[in-house]
Structure formats: C-alpha cells, structure tokens
Short mmCIF file of C-alpha atoms in Angstrom, two decimals:
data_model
loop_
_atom_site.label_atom_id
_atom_site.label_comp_id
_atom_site.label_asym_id
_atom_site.label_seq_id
_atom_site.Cartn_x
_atom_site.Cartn_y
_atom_site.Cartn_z
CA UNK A 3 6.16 -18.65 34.91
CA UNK A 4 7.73 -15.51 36.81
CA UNK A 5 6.98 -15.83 40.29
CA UNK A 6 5.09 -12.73 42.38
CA UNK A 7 7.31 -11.23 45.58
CA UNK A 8 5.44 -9.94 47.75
CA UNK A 9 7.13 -6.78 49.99
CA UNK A 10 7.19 -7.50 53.89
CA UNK A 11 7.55 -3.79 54.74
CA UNK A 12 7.78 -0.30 53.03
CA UNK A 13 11.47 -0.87 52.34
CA UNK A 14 11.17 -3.92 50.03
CA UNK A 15 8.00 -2.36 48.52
CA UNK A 16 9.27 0.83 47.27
CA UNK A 17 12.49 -1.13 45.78
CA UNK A 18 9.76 -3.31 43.90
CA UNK A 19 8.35 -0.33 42.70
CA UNK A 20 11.83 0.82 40.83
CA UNK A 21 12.17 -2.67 39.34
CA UNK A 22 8.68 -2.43 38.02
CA UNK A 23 7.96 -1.36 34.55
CA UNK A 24 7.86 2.10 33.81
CA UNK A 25 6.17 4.45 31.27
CA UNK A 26 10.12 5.56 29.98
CA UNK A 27 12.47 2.90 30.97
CA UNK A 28 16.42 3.18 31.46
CA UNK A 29 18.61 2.30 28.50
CA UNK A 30 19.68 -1.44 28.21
CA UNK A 31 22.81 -2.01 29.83
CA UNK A 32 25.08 -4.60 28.50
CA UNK A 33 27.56 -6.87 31.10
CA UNK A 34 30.29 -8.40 29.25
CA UNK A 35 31.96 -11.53 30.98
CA UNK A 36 34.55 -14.30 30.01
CA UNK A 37 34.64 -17.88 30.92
CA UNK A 38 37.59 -19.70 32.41
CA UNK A 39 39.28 -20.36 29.08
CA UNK A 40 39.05 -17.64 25.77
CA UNK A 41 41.22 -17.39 22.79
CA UNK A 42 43.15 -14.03 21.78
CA UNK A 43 40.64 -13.35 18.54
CA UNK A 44 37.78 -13.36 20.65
CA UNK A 45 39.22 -11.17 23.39
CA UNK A 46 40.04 -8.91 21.04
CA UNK A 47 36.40 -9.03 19.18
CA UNK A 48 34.77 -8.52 22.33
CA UNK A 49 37.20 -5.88 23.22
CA UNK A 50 35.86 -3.94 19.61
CA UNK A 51 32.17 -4.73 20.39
CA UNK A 52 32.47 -3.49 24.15
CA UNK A 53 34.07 -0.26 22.52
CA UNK A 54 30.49 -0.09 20.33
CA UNK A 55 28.55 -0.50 23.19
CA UNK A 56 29.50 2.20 25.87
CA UNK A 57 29.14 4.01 27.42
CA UNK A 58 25.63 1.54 28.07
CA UNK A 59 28.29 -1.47 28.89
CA UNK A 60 30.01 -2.94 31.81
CA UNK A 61 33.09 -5.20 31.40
CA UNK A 62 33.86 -7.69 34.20
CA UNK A 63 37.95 -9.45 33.37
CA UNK A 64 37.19 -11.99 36.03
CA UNK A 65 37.07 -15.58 34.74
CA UNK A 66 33.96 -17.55 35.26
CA UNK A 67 32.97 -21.17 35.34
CA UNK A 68 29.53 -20.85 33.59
CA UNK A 69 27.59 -23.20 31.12
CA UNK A 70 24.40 -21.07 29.89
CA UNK A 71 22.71 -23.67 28.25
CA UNK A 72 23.10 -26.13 31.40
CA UNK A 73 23.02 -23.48 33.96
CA UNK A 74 21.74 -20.68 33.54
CA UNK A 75 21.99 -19.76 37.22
CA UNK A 76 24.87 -17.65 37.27
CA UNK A 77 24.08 -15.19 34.48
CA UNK A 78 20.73 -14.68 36.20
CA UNK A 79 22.84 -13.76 39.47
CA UNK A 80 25.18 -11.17 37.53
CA UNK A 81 22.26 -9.42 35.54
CA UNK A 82 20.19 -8.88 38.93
CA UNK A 83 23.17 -7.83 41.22
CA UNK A 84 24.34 -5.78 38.13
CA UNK A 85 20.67 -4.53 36.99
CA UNK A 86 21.58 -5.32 33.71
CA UNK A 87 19.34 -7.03 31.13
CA UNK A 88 22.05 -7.88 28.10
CA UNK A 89 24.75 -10.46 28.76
CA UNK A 90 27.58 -10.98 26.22
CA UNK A 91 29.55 -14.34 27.24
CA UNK A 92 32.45 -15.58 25.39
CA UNK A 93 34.35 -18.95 25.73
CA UNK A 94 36.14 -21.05 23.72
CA UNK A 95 37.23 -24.80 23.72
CA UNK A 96 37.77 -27.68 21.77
CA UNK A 97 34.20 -29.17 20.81
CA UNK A 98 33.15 -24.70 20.88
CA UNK A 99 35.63 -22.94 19.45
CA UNK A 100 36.01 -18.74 19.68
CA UNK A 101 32.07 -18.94 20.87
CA UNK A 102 29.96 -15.36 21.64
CA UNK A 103 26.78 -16.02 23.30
CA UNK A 104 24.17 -13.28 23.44
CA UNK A 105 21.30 -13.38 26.03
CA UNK A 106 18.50 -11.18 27.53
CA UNK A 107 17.10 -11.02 30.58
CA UNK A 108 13.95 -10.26 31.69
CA UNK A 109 12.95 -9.58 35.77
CA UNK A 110 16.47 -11.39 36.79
CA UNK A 111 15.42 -14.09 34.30
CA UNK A 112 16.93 -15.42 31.29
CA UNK A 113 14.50 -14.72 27.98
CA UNK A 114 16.42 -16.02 25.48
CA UNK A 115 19.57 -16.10 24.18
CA UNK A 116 21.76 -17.62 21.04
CA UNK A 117 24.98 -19.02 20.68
CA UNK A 118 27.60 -17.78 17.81
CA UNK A 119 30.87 -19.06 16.33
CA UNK A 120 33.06 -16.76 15.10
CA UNK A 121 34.30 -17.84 11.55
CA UNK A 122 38.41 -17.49 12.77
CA UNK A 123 39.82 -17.19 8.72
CA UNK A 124 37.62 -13.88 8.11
CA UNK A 125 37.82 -12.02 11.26
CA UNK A 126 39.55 -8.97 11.99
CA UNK A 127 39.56 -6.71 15.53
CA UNK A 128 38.99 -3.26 15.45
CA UNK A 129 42.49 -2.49 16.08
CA UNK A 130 43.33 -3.54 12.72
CA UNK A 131 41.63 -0.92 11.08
CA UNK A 132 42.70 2.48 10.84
CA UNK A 133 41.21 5.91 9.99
CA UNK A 134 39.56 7.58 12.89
CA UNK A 135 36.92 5.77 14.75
CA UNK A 136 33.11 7.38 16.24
CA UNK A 137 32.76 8.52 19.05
CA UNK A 138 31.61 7.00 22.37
CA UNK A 139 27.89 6.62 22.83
CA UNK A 140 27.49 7.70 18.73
CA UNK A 141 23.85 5.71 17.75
CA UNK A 142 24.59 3.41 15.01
CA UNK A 143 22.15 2.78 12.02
CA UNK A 144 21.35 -1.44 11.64
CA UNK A 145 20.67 -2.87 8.22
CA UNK A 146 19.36 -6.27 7.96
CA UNK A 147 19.77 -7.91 4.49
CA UNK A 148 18.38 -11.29 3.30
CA UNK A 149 15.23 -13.63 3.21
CA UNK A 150 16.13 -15.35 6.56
CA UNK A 151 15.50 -12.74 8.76
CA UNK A 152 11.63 -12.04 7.26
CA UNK A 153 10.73 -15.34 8.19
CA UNK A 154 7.10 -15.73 10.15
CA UNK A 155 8.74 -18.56 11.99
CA UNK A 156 9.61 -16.94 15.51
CA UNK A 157 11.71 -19.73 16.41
CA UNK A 158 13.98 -19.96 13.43
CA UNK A 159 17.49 -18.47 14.13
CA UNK A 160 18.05 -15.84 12.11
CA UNK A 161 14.58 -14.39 13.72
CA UNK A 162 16.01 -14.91 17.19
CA UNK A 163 19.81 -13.52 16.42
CA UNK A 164 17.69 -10.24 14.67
CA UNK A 165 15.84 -9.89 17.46
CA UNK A 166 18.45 -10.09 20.11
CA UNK A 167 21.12 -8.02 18.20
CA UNK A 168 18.10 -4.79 17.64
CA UNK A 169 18.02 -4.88 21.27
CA UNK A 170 21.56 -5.20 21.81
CA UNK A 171 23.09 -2.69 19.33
CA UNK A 172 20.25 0.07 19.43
CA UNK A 173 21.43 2.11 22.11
CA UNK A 174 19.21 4.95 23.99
CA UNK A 175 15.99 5.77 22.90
CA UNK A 176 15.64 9.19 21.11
CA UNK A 177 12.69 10.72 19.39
CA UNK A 178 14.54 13.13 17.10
CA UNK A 179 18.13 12.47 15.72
CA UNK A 180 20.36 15.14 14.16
CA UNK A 181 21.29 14.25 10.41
CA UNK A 182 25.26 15.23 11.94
CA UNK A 183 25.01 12.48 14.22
CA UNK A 184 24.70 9.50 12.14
CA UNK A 185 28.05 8.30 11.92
CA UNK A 186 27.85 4.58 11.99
CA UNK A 187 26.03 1.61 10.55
CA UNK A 188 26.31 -1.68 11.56
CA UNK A 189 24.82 -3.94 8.90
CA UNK A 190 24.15 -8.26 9.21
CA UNK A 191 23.84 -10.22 6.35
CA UNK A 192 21.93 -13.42 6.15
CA UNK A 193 23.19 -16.16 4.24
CA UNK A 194 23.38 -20.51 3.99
CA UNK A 195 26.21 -22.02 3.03
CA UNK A 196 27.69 -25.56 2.38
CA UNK A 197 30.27 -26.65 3.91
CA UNK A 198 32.99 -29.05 3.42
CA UNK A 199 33.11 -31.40 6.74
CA UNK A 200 29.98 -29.55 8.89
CA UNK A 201 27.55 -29.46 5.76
CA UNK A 202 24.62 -26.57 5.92
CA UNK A 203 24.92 -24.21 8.17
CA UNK A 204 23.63 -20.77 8.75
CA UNK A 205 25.89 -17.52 9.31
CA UNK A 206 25.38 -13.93 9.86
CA UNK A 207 27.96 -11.40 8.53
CA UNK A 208 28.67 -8.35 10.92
CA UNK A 209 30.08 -5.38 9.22
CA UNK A 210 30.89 -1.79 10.82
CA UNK A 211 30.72 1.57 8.67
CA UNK A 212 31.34 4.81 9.13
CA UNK A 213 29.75 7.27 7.40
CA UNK A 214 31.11 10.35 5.52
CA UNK A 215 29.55 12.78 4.26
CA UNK A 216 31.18 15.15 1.49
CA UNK A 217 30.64 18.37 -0.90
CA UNK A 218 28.68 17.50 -3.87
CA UNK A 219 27.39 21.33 -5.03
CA UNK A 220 23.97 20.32 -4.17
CA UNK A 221 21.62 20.57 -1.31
CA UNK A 222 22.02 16.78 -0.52
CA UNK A 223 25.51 15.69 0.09
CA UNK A 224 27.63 13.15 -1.10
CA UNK A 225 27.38 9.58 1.45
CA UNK A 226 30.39 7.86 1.57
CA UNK A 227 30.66 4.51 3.57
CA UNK A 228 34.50 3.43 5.65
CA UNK A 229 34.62 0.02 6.91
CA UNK A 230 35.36 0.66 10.70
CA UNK A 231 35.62 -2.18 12.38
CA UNK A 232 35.24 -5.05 13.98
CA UNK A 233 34.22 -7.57 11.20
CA UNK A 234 32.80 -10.60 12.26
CA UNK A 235 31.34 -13.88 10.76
CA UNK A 236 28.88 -15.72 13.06
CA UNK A 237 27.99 -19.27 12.58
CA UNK A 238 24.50 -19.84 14.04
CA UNK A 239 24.19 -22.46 16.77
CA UNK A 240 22.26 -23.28 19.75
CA UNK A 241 19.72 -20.77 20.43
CA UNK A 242 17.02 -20.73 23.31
CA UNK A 243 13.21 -19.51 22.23
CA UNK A 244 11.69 -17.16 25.50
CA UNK A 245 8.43 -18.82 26.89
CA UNK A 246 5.54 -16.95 25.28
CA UNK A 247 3.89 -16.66 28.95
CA UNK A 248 6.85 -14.54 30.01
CA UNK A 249 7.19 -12.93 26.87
CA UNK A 250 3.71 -11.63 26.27
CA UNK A 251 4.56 -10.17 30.00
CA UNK A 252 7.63 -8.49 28.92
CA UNK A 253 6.17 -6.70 26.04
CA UNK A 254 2.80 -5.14 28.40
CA UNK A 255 3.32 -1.65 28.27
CA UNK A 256 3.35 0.64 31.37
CA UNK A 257 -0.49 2.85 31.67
CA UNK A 258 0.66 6.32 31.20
CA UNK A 259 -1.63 9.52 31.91
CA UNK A 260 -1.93 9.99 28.19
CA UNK A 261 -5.30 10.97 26.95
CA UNK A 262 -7.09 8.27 25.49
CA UNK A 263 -8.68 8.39 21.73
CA UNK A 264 -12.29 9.65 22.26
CA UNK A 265 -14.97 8.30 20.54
CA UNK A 266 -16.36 9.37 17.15
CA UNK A 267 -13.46 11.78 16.70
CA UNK A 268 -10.66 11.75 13.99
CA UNK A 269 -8.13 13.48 12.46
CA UNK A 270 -7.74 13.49 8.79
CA UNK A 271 -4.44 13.63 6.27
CA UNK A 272 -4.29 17.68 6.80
CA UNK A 273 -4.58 17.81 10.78
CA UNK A 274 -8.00 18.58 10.95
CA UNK A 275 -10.19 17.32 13.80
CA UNK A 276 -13.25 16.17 12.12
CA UNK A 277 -16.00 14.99 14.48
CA UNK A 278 -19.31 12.56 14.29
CA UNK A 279 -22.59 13.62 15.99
CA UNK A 280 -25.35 11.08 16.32
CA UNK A 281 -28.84 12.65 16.24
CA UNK A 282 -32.06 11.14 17.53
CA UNK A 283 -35.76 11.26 15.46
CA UNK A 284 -37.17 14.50 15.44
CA UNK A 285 -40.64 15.12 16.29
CA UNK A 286 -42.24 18.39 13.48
CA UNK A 287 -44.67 18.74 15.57
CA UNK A 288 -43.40 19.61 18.49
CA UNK A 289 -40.49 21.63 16.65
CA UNK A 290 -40.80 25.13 18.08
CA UNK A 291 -41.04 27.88 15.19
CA UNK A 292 -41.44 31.42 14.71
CA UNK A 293 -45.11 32.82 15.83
CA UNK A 294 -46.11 34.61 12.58
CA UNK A 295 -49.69 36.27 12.73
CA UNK A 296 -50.26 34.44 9.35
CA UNK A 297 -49.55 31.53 10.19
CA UNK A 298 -51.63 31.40 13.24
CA UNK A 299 -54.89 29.61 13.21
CA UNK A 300 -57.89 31.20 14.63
CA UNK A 301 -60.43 29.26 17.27
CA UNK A 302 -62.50 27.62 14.68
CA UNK A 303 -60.42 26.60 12.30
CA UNK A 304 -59.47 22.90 11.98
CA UNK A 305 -56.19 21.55 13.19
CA UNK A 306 -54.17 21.03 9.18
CA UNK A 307 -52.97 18.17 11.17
CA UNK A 308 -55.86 16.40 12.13
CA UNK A 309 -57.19 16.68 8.92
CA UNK A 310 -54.28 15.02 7.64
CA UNK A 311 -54.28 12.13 9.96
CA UNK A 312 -58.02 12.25 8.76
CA UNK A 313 -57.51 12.63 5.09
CA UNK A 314 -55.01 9.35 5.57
CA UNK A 315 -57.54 7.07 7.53
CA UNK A 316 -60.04 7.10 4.40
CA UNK A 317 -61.66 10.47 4.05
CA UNK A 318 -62.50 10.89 0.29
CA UNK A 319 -61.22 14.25 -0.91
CA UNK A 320 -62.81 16.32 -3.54
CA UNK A 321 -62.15 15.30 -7.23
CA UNK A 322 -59.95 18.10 -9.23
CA UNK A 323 -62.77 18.98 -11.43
CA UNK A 324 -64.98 20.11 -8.32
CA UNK A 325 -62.29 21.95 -6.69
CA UNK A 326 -61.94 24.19 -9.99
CA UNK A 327 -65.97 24.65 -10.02
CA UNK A 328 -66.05 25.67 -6.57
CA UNK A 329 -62.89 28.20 -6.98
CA UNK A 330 -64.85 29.41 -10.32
CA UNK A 331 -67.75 30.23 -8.36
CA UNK A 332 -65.89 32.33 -5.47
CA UNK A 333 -63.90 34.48 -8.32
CA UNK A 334 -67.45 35.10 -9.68
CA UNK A 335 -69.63 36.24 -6.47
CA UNK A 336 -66.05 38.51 -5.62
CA UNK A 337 -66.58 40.26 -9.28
CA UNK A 338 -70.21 40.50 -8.24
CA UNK A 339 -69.69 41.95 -5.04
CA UNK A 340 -67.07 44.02 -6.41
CA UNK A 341 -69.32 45.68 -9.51
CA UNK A 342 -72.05 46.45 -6.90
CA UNK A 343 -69.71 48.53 -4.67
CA UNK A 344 -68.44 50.50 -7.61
CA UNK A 345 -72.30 51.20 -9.04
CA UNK A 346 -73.19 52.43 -5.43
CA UNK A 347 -70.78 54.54 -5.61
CA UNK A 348 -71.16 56.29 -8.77
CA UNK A 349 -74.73 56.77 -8.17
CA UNK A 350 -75.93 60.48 -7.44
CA UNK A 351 -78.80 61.70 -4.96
CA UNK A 352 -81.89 63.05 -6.83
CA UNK A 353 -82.88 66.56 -6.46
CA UNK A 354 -85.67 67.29 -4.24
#
C-alpha cells in the first residue's frame, strides 16, 4: 500500500501539490543507469535506445551496485531525486548475460518492471547502420505483432513487456499529428521458440524503421520502410506484476472542470443534439381552451361532463330507433311552423 504524507507547513504542502496528479501530466522521463559491470554490445544498445528516447531521457555513466529484483531501494531513490518515472538498467554477468531491465515507477515506487536478455548473435547498434537517421524528439509509430501479446492474462510476460514498452517508447502526448512527421516505427514481434540447451523460451524482436515516403502520381504516396536501427532480440525473463491496490490508484484520473454529460441528452451520428422530455398526465378538463360563444354553455344547460360520468354509472340511454322518432318529429313541427309563417304572410286584408 502507498503510504499518505502528511505536509507540516505550507512549504511541504504546496510541493505535495506538484507531485499530485494532474488533469495534463508532464511527459515520462526516462533515467538510464549502468551497473558496476556491462559488456560493449549492451553499452552500445543502450547508447541507440537513449538516442530514441530524448530529448525525454537522462543518462547517468556512473556505475552502480544495484540488484532490482533484491533491492529495489536504490532505483526508487534515483527516480524520486530525479522525478523520473522510467528506469532503463543494464548489467551483465556470468549467470545474466548483456541483461536490459525496464521498470516504472509510480509516487517514488517501483510498479513493475521486466527483465530482458539480449540475444548477442542477432544484435546490431545503431551505429552500424547507415542512411540518415530521425530526428531528436521525432514520435515513433509501435506495431505489436503476434498472439502473445492479446492474451487476457495480465500477468503473462509478453502482456507486461507490451505494457511497459507503450509507456516507454510513446513519447509526449499530442492530440493531432502531422502526416510529415511520422518518420519512425518501432515494431515488436512475439514469438516461442525451442531451444537447444535452455528449452522454451519466450522472445520479443525489436525492429526500428524509418519511413519514406515517395512520388507515386497519385494523391496517396508511395510508403517505403528503412531499417534504422538498433535491432534487438529480447529473451523474456524475470518480470515483476504491480500490486492491483497501487495500480487501480495509478490509473484514477485527475477531476477536471469539464462539463459533465447531462441527462436525457444525446448526440446522434450527424452532430445533432437530440433531447428527451418526460411529460406528466394531463388533466382535459382543466386544459385551458379558446372561449368560443358556441361553445359556451348557457345557465341551464347540463354539464356534457356530468352527464358522461352519469351516462357511465348506469343511466340507460335512448335506443337508436327512438332517437330517429323523436328527430322525425322536430323536422315535422319546424315544416309546420314554417308553412304557417309563409300562409300568414301571403294572406291579404279584406276590403271594408
């Protein structure tokens, strides 16, 4: 478990508050160290990989009695007094031979890390390739290739290494990237192989491109691909798994002032905002409507309403046949009434 500090004044608290995460955090920087005894081919691999890495990389030529595995101690020292989260560590001896270990550091404490052998027979430096090379702080493009890596098993290897070398080869953080400025891809290929004396055992090819891109009369150009340099095979060994305590706390994001998602609202496949309004029962009744003369209903009148409620509590209504009788009869006392007005009428005054 990480362990809470607690500041004594304003001094300590506000350089808590810097080491605290933020919303848009700094760009990983790597430290590269040696121990006390390295061979030439790995000096010279970690000199091509340090070249890949800056200007995000710090290179100390010091040697160093360290053992991760045993103690971790000292790497934890150099990434807090160096506030620097990636460690690349090479050795070599007998039982290890030409040995790179990767490891990442979270709050000044070691999150995990693995341990690769570099396969001496197919390894070459970058100064042993020629051409011209990127330039410094150029964001490379990583390809992943083979089975291994896609593996739901968080602590095989090839999960860890593909975890650990995304952090450690993707650079700074940009939204947008100009098409110009992808110039290198570094691409690791998964793979198991027999061996000889050691039997089964896992390795990870490292290749570096460069990428050219040429005339081909056509809108899209013509992608060409220059091995660059350095080419490495690793030979998976130990590895360390982080504690899932400390690393669901390294992956909690920072709050940030952005606007939550409202409720009910949504945006659909051409941008527009459609929205969801949830309406309560409505009352006819007490609807408010237009005040027609014809529609309003004189003093005596009966409410249509309450003789509605009535008509549905058991009030018998009038069969069909006696409606028609009694709208026969009014059609014939309005003809009545109607030929008796006209006969008035006509009728003349006798003459006196």
């Amino acid at each position: 478990m990480l362990r809470e500090v607690k500041p004594k004044n304003k001094r300590t608290a506000r350089a808590l508050a810097k080491r605290a995460p933020q919303p848009n955090e700094n760009p990983k920087t790597t430290l590269f160290l040696r121990s006390t005894t390295t061979s030439s081919l790995i000096n010279s691999l970690v000199t091509g990989i340090y070249t890949l890495k800056r200007p995000l990389a710090q290179r100390f030529t010091k040697k160093n009695t360290i053992h991760p595995f045993e103690d971790p101690s000292s790497l934890e020292f150099f990434s807090q007094k160096n506030d620097t989260s990636l460690l690349c560590f090479s050795s070599h001896s007998k039982k290890r031979p030409h040995c790179i270990t990767f490891v990442r550091c979270f709050d000044g404490r070691i999150l995990d890390m693995i341990e690769c052998s570099v396969q001496q027979n197919t390894a070459r430096p970058l100064s042993q390739f020629g051409g011209p090379k990127c330039r410094v702080g150029t964001k490379p493009l990583l390809s992943f290739s083979g089975n291994q890596f896609e593996d739901p098993d968080p602590s095989n290897k090839f999960v860890v290494a593909k975890s650990i070398f995304l952090d450690f080869f993707k650079g700074e953080e940009t939204k947008e990237v100009d098409v110009e400025g992808l110039q290198m891809m570094i691409s690791f290929t998964g793979m198991e192989k027999e061996g000889e004396d050691t039997g089964k055992c896992d390795l990870i090819l490292m290749r570096v491109w460069r990428i050219i891109t040429k005339r081909s009369g056509q809108k899209v150009p013509r992608v060409e691909l220059e091995e660059m340099g350095p080419r490495i095979d690793f030979r998976l060994g130990r590895t360390k798994e982080p504690d899932q305590s400390v690393l669901k706390v390294a992956l909690k994001k920072a709050k940030t002032t952005e606007a939550r998602p409202k409720k009910n609202i949504e945006t659909d496949l051409i941008g527009d905002k459609v929205g969801r309004i949830h309406i309560g029962n409505q009352d006819l009744g007490e609807m408010q409507t237009r005040k027609m003369k014809g529609l309003k209903r004189s003093r005596g009148s009966p409410d249509p309403l309450e003789s509605d409620s009535a008509s549905n509590s058991g009030v018998d209504l009038a069969s069909d046949a006696e409606m028609s009788r009694a709208e026969d009869g009014i059609v014939q006392d309005q003809a009545h009434f109607a030929k008796e007005d006209m006969h008035s009428r006509t009728k003349r005054p006798k003459k006196q």
